[in-house]
Amino acid sequence: MTSSAHGLRRAHAPTMDDVAAAAGVSRALVSLVMRESPRASAQARTAVHEAASRLGYRRNLVASKLASRRTMTIGLLLDDLHNPWFAEVADGVHATAERGGFQVILADGRRSAPAESRAIDTFLASRVDGLVVAGCRLPLARLTAVAKEVPLVSAGRALSSSALGSVSVDDAEGARLAVQHLYELGHRSIAHVDGGRGAGSAPRRAGYLSAMRAVGLGDRTQVLAGDFTEEAGNRAGQRSLREGPLPTAFFTANDLSAVGLIDVLGGAGLAVPAHTSVVGYDNTAFAGLNHIGLTTIDQPRNSIGRLAAAMLLDALIGDGELSHVLMRPHLVVRSTTGPCRVAA
Amino acid sequence: MTSSAHGLRRAHAPTMDDVAAAAGVSRALVSLVMRESPRASAQARTAVHEAASRLGYRRNLVASKLASRRTMTIGLLLDDLHNPWFAEVADGVHATAERGGFQVILADGRRSAPAESRAIDTFLASRVDGLVVAGCRLPLARLTAVAKEVPLVSAGRALSSSALGSVSVDDAEGARLAVQHLYELGHRSIAHVDGGRGAGSAPRRAGYLSAMRAVGLGDRTQVLAGDFTEEAGNRAGQRSLREGPLPTAFFTANDLSAVGLIDVLGGAGLAVPAHTSVVGYDNTAFAGLNHIGLTTIDQPRNSIGRLAAAMLLDALIGDGELSHVLMRPHLVVRSTTGPCRVAA
DNA sequence: GTGAAAGCGCTAACAA
DNA sequence: TTGTTAGCGCTTTCAC
């Protein structure tokens, strides 16, 4: 019963013609009023609005998009709705897009390349005016192909193609900051728990390796396999404990891994940072909790989103060019790092 | 330069007519092939697909939606992208909708009623076939009005209107489980940090109050204002510490608040649960982190999403009726609750 | 400022 | 099975 009024095709909804008739004007005028054109008299505006609300008229965006051949919509593809990192990027994109009068439609890539690919196809079929992909794991070739159809900006992942724009954080620099911090605390045995194949993993690992070389520890690098999860941090810790000697410090590819690692160390009676120091990456919400107090690398997430959207709108509205922006991460020192107590 | 090929109106993209011409068939046939109709010969199918991919044709969903007068799209409004609760509901909705051949478009309500209202207006203007609102904080009157235009199902918030459907968890029961658990641990001074005006807040608060009465603590209830955020947990904790005497246990309206609260308690040197016990609500991902180990109330989030979408599709495709489903929460005991050490 | 008329790219009868 | 022909509801010239 409650559904009787519905079905896939709803009952005839009022159209602009209905409103025009009710207001005693032409459809074109109604259109102008609906789009808030200054070229409609105040009188006409009132009459049209009155008639529209009386009829319960709702502008049909589908028809509007078809007729105008632009959608004033940008598609935002997020790699993973479960990861709060993306929520902040989305905030930034929203804020900027809205100010430019653009609608944002979201899709969740669910950490799967095929799902992301389908989402992009849907965006293109829906004729979005532009695309922001955050943490996208699609191959560069696919993205450049897409960028030929519609302006595209990558957020959070640096991409070296002039066909598209990108706003990302210098992950190698972030890794360098972590290593530098630990080095200055006297640590010489610094291991890295990496992120496997996830986005950002490779540059962080490379940054770790080159930073180690830069401080003369090139022959003491140690990379433990991980995958950006808490369990990975657990496993890396267990392996280190088993195989010894334990590094005096760890730099993990993300905060989650750091938490898993600290947990294992604590379970083995090793205090952090009294015995071992740990630096995470991302500065996610729980890194700041007092009883974790993780020293980590922060990324300006909101700004990434804002900049990505701004770059896109610039290319859409004006004649701005897509470019590559690399933002600087910074070190947030909390309480999981301390001076090295072990002779090097 | 990279943007020179773009602009708001992209260069003429191939249409069905182009494909039809290239394949030497009529546009209607191309349309059939594109919609995977069985009424097109294998031969025609091949020819059309070949021509389409040669031209780089991409079906225009905007035109398709207008002509067919249905969008095969459901709008999903999430109250807050930052809250992982919604990510899981979204997973469930996606899974079901996709199997039914529906596209899902997401919007973020950003914990703001006006923003949610605008998002719904956009959905309606985009002529979505149905709507799922998760954790929506709009007044019932507004939602029933919307439900007159398009089938609507509320996820995570019970709504007593026959005009729409709802799939939610019995929040009062969840609150009762929390209070009961703390009571059995010997706690008599149990405070509640509520969720303000967010969805679920009222029933959890009411459930807390009635459960307290049920165990004979009706005169010892204490409700602290909150709003489902970590900061709210922080503030509530600070206020409790300032005003004393400190309750021996807290039941918070969600996990985020619990974490914020624990954080403040820890900062004040009060161990959890040695000194104070805390129960959260939602069993979000970080509640399970070893370092937090939050005792909390679990909701079958994914199922909520699946059921909500299934109910909607039923009403859309068949003649299913929208109804009200109430699911049972359950208690997950971890390490933030323990026996009361203080004499009652 | 306002109206008339020609599409936007597709779907859906209906005919062939 | 395939082609023909009206629209879907709006925007946008271009006259008035």
mmCIF file with all atom_site columns, N, CA and C in Angstrom, chain A residues 251-272:
data_model
loop_
_atom_site.group_PDB
_atom_site.id
_atom_site.type_symbol
_atom_site.label_atom_id
_atom_site.label_alt_id
_atom_site.label_comp_id
_atom_site.label_asym_id
_atom_site.label_entity_id
_atom_site.label_seq_id
_atom_site.pdbx_PDB_ins_code
_atom_site.Cartn_x
_atom_site.Cartn_y
_atom_site.Cartn_z
_atom_site.occupancy
_atom_site.B_iso_or_equiv
_atom_site.pdbx_formal_charge
_atom_site.auth_seq_id
_atom_site.auth_comp_id
_atom_site.auth_asym_id
_atom_site.auth_atom_id
_atom_site.pdbx_PDB_model_num
ATOM 1  N N  . PHE A 1 251 ? 60.165 2.437  11.240 1.00 0.00 ? 251 PHE A N  1
ATOM 2  C CA . PHE A 1 251 ? 59.379 3.423  10.494 1.00 0.00 ? 251 PHE A CA 1
ATOM 3  C C  . PHE A 1 251 ? 58.388 2.603  9.671  1.00 0.00 ? 251 PHE A C  1
ATOM 4  N N  . THR A 1 252 ? 57.096 2.780  9.933  1.00 0.00 ? 252 THR A N  1
ATOM 5  C CA . THR A 1 252 ? 56.097 1.961  9.240  1.00 0.00 ? 252 THR A CA 1
ATOM 6  C C  . THR A 1 252 ? 55.405 2.763  8.139  1.00 0.00 ? 252 THR A C  1
ATOM 7  N N  . ALA A 1 253 ? 54.894 2.055  7.155  1.00 0.00 ? 253 ALA A N  1
ATOM 8  C CA . ALA A 1 253 ? 54.296 2.701  5.988  1.00 0.00 ? 253 ALA A CA 1
ATOM 9  C C  . ALA A 1 253 ? 52.997 3.426  6.293  1.00 0.00 ? 253 ALA A C  1
ATOM 10 N N  . ASN A 1 254 ? 52.344 3.050  7.402  1.00 0.00 ? 254 ASN A N  1
ATOM 11 C CA . ASN A 1 254 ? 51.171 3.819  7.831  1.00 0.00 ? 254 ASN A CA 1
ATOM 12 C C  . ASN A 1 254 ? 50.934 3.640  9.329  1.00 0.00 ? 254 ASN A C  1
ATOM 13 N N  . ASP A 1 255 ? 49.985 4.391  9.839  1.00 0.00 ? 255 ASP A N  1
ATOM 14 C CA . ASP A 1 255 ? 49.731 4.368  11.274 1.00 0.00 ? 255 ASP A CA 1
ATOM 15 C C  . ASP A 1 255 ? 49.205 3.034  11.766 1.00 0.00 ? 255 ASP A C  1
ATOM 16 N N  . LEU A 1 256 ? 48.349 2.438  10.959 1.00 0.00 ? 256 LEU A N  1
ATOM 17 C CA . LEU A 1 256 ? 47.743 1.174  11.362 1.00 0.00 ? 256 LEU A CA 1
ATOM 18 C C  . LEU A 1 256 ? 48.831 0.136  11.633 1.00 0.00 ? 256 LEU A C  1
ATOM 19 N N  . SER A 1 257 ? 49.791 0.053  10.737 1.00 0.00 ? 257 SER A N  1
ATOM 20 C CA . SER A 1 257 ? 50.895 -0.886 10.915 1.00 0.00 ? 257 SER A CA 1
ATOM 21 C C  . SER A 1 257 ? 51.674 -0.557 12.181 1.00 0.00 ? 257 SER A C  1
ATOM 22 N N  . ALA A 1 258 ? 51.832 0.723  12.433 1.00 0.00 ? 258 ALA A N  1
ATOM 23 C CA . ALA A 1 258 ? 52.581 1.127  13.620 1.00 0.00 ? 258 ALA A CA 1
ATOM 24 C C  . ALA A 1 258 ? 51.863 0.648  14.875 1.00 0.00 ? 258 ALA A C  1
ATOM 25 N N  . VAL A 1 259 ? 50.540 0.789  14.878 1.00 0.00 ? 259 VAL A N  1
ATOM 26 C CA . VAL A 1 259 ? 49.771 0.373  16.045 1.00 0.00 ? 259 VAL A CA 1
ATOM 27 C C  . VAL A 1 259 ? 49.918 -1.135 16.265 1.00 0.00 ? 259 VAL A C  1
ATOM 28 N N  . GLY A 1 260 ? 49.836 -1.888 15.179 1.00 0.00 ? 260 GLY A N  1
ATOM 29 C CA . GLY A 1 260 ? 49.993 -3.341 15.295 1.00 0.00 ? 260 GLY A CA 1
ATOM 30 C C  . GLY A 1 260 ? 51.374 -3.708 15.808 1.00 0.00 ? 260 GLY A C  1
ATOM 31 N N  . LEU A 1 261 ? 52.356 -2.987 15.356 1.00 0.00 ? 261 LEU A N  1
ATOM 32 C CA . LEU A 1 261 ? 53.729 -3.251 15.763 1.00 0.00 ? 261 LEU A CA 1
ATOM 33 C C  . LEU A 1 261 ? 53.938 -2.947 17.245 1.00 0.00 ? 261 LEU A C  1
ATOM 34 N N  . ILE A 1 262 ? 53.458 -1.783 17.654 1.00 0.00 ? 262 ILE A N  1
ATOM 35 C CA . ILE A 1 262 ? 53.610 -1.369 19.053 1.00 0.00 ? 262 ILE A CA 1
ATOM 36 C C  . ILE A 1 262 ? 52.946 -2.372 19.979 1.00 0.00 ? 262 ILE A C  1
ATOM 37 N N  . ASP A 1 263 ? 51.818 -2.868 19.508 1.00 0.00 ? 263 ASP A N  1
ATOM 38 C CA . ASP A 1 263 ? 51.067 -3.836 20.278 1.00 0.00 ? 263 ASP A CA 1
ATOM 39 C C  . ASP A 1 263 ? 51.907 -5.081 20.562 1.00 0.00 ? 263 ASP A C  1
ATOM 40 N N  . VAL A 1 264 ? 52.564 -5.590 19.536 1.00 0.00 ? 264 VAL A N  1
ATOM 41 C CA . VAL A 1 264 ? 53.392 -6.783 19.676 1.00 0.00 ? 264 VAL A CA 1
ATOM 42 C C  . VAL A 1 264 ? 54.590 -6.507 20.577 1.00 0.00 ? 264 VAL A C  1
ATOM 43 N N  . LEU A 1 265 ? 55.205 -5.358 20.378 1.00 0.00 ? 265 LEU A N  1
ATOM 44 C CA . LEU A 1 265 ? 56.362 -5.007 21.191 1.00 0.00 ? 265 LEU A CA 1
ATOM 45 C C  . LEU A 1 265 ? 55.956 -4.940 22.658 1.00 0.00 ? 265 LEU A C  1
ATOM 46 N N  . GLY A 1 266 ? 54.818 -4.282 22.892 1.00 0.00 ? 266 GLY A N  1
ATOM 47 C CA . GLY A 1 266 ? 54.331 -4.181 24.261 1.00 0.00 ? 266 GLY A CA 1
ATOM 48 C C  . GLY A 1 266 ? 54.088 -5.564 24.853 1.00 0.00 ? 266 GLY A C  1
ATOM 49 N N  . GLY A 1 267 ? 53.503 -6.433 24.042 1.00 0.00 ? 267 GLY A N  1
ATOM 50 C CA . GLY A 1 267 ? 53.217 -7.782 24.499 1.00 0.00 ? 267 GLY A CA 1
ATOM 51 C C  . GLY A 1 267 ? 54.492 -8.537 24.871 1.00 0.00 ? 267 GLY A C  1
ATOM 52 N N  . ALA A 1 268 ? 55.603 -8.162 24.238 1.00 0.00 ? 268 ALA A N  1
ATOM 53 C CA . ALA A 1 268 ? 56.880 -8.833 24.511 1.00 0.00 ? 268 ALA A CA 1
ATOM 54 C C  . ALA A 1 268 ? 57.636 -8.126 25.623 1.00 0.00 ? 268 ALA A C  1
ATOM 55 N N  . GLY A 1 269 ? 56.982 -7.174 26.261 1.00 0.00 ? 269 GLY A N  1
ATOM 56 C CA . GLY A 1 269 ? 57.622 -6.485 27.377 1.00 0.00 ? 269 GLY A CA 1
ATOM 57 C C  . GLY A 1 269 ? 58.583 -5.385 26.970 1.00 0.00 ? 269 GLY A C  1
ATOM 58 N N  . LEU A 1 270 ? 58.493 -4.981 25.726 1.00 0.00 ? 270 LEU A N  1
ATOM 59 C CA . LEU A 1 270 ? 59.395 -3.927 25.267 1.00 0.00 ? 270 LEU A CA 1
ATOM 60 C C  . LEU A 1 270 ? 58.652 -2.593 25.224 1.00 0.00 ? 270 LEU A C  1
ATOM 61 N N  . ALA A 1 271 ? 59.042 -1.674 26.032 1.00 0.00 ? 271 ALA A N  1
ATOM 62 C CA . ALA A 1 271 ? 58.356 -0.397 26.107 1.00 0.00 ? 271 ALA A CA 1
ATOM 63 C C  . ALA A 1 271 ? 58.708 0.488  24.914 1.00 0.00 ? 271 ALA A C  1
ATOM 64 N N  . VAL A 1 272 ? 57.700 1.221  24.465 1.00 0.00 ? 272 VAL A N  1
ATOM 65 C CA . VAL A 1 272 ? 57.902 2.203  23.402 1.00 0.00 ? 272 VAL A CA 1
ATOM 66 C C  . VAL A 1 272 ? 57.691 3.570  24.033 1.00 0.00 ? 272 VAL A C  1
#
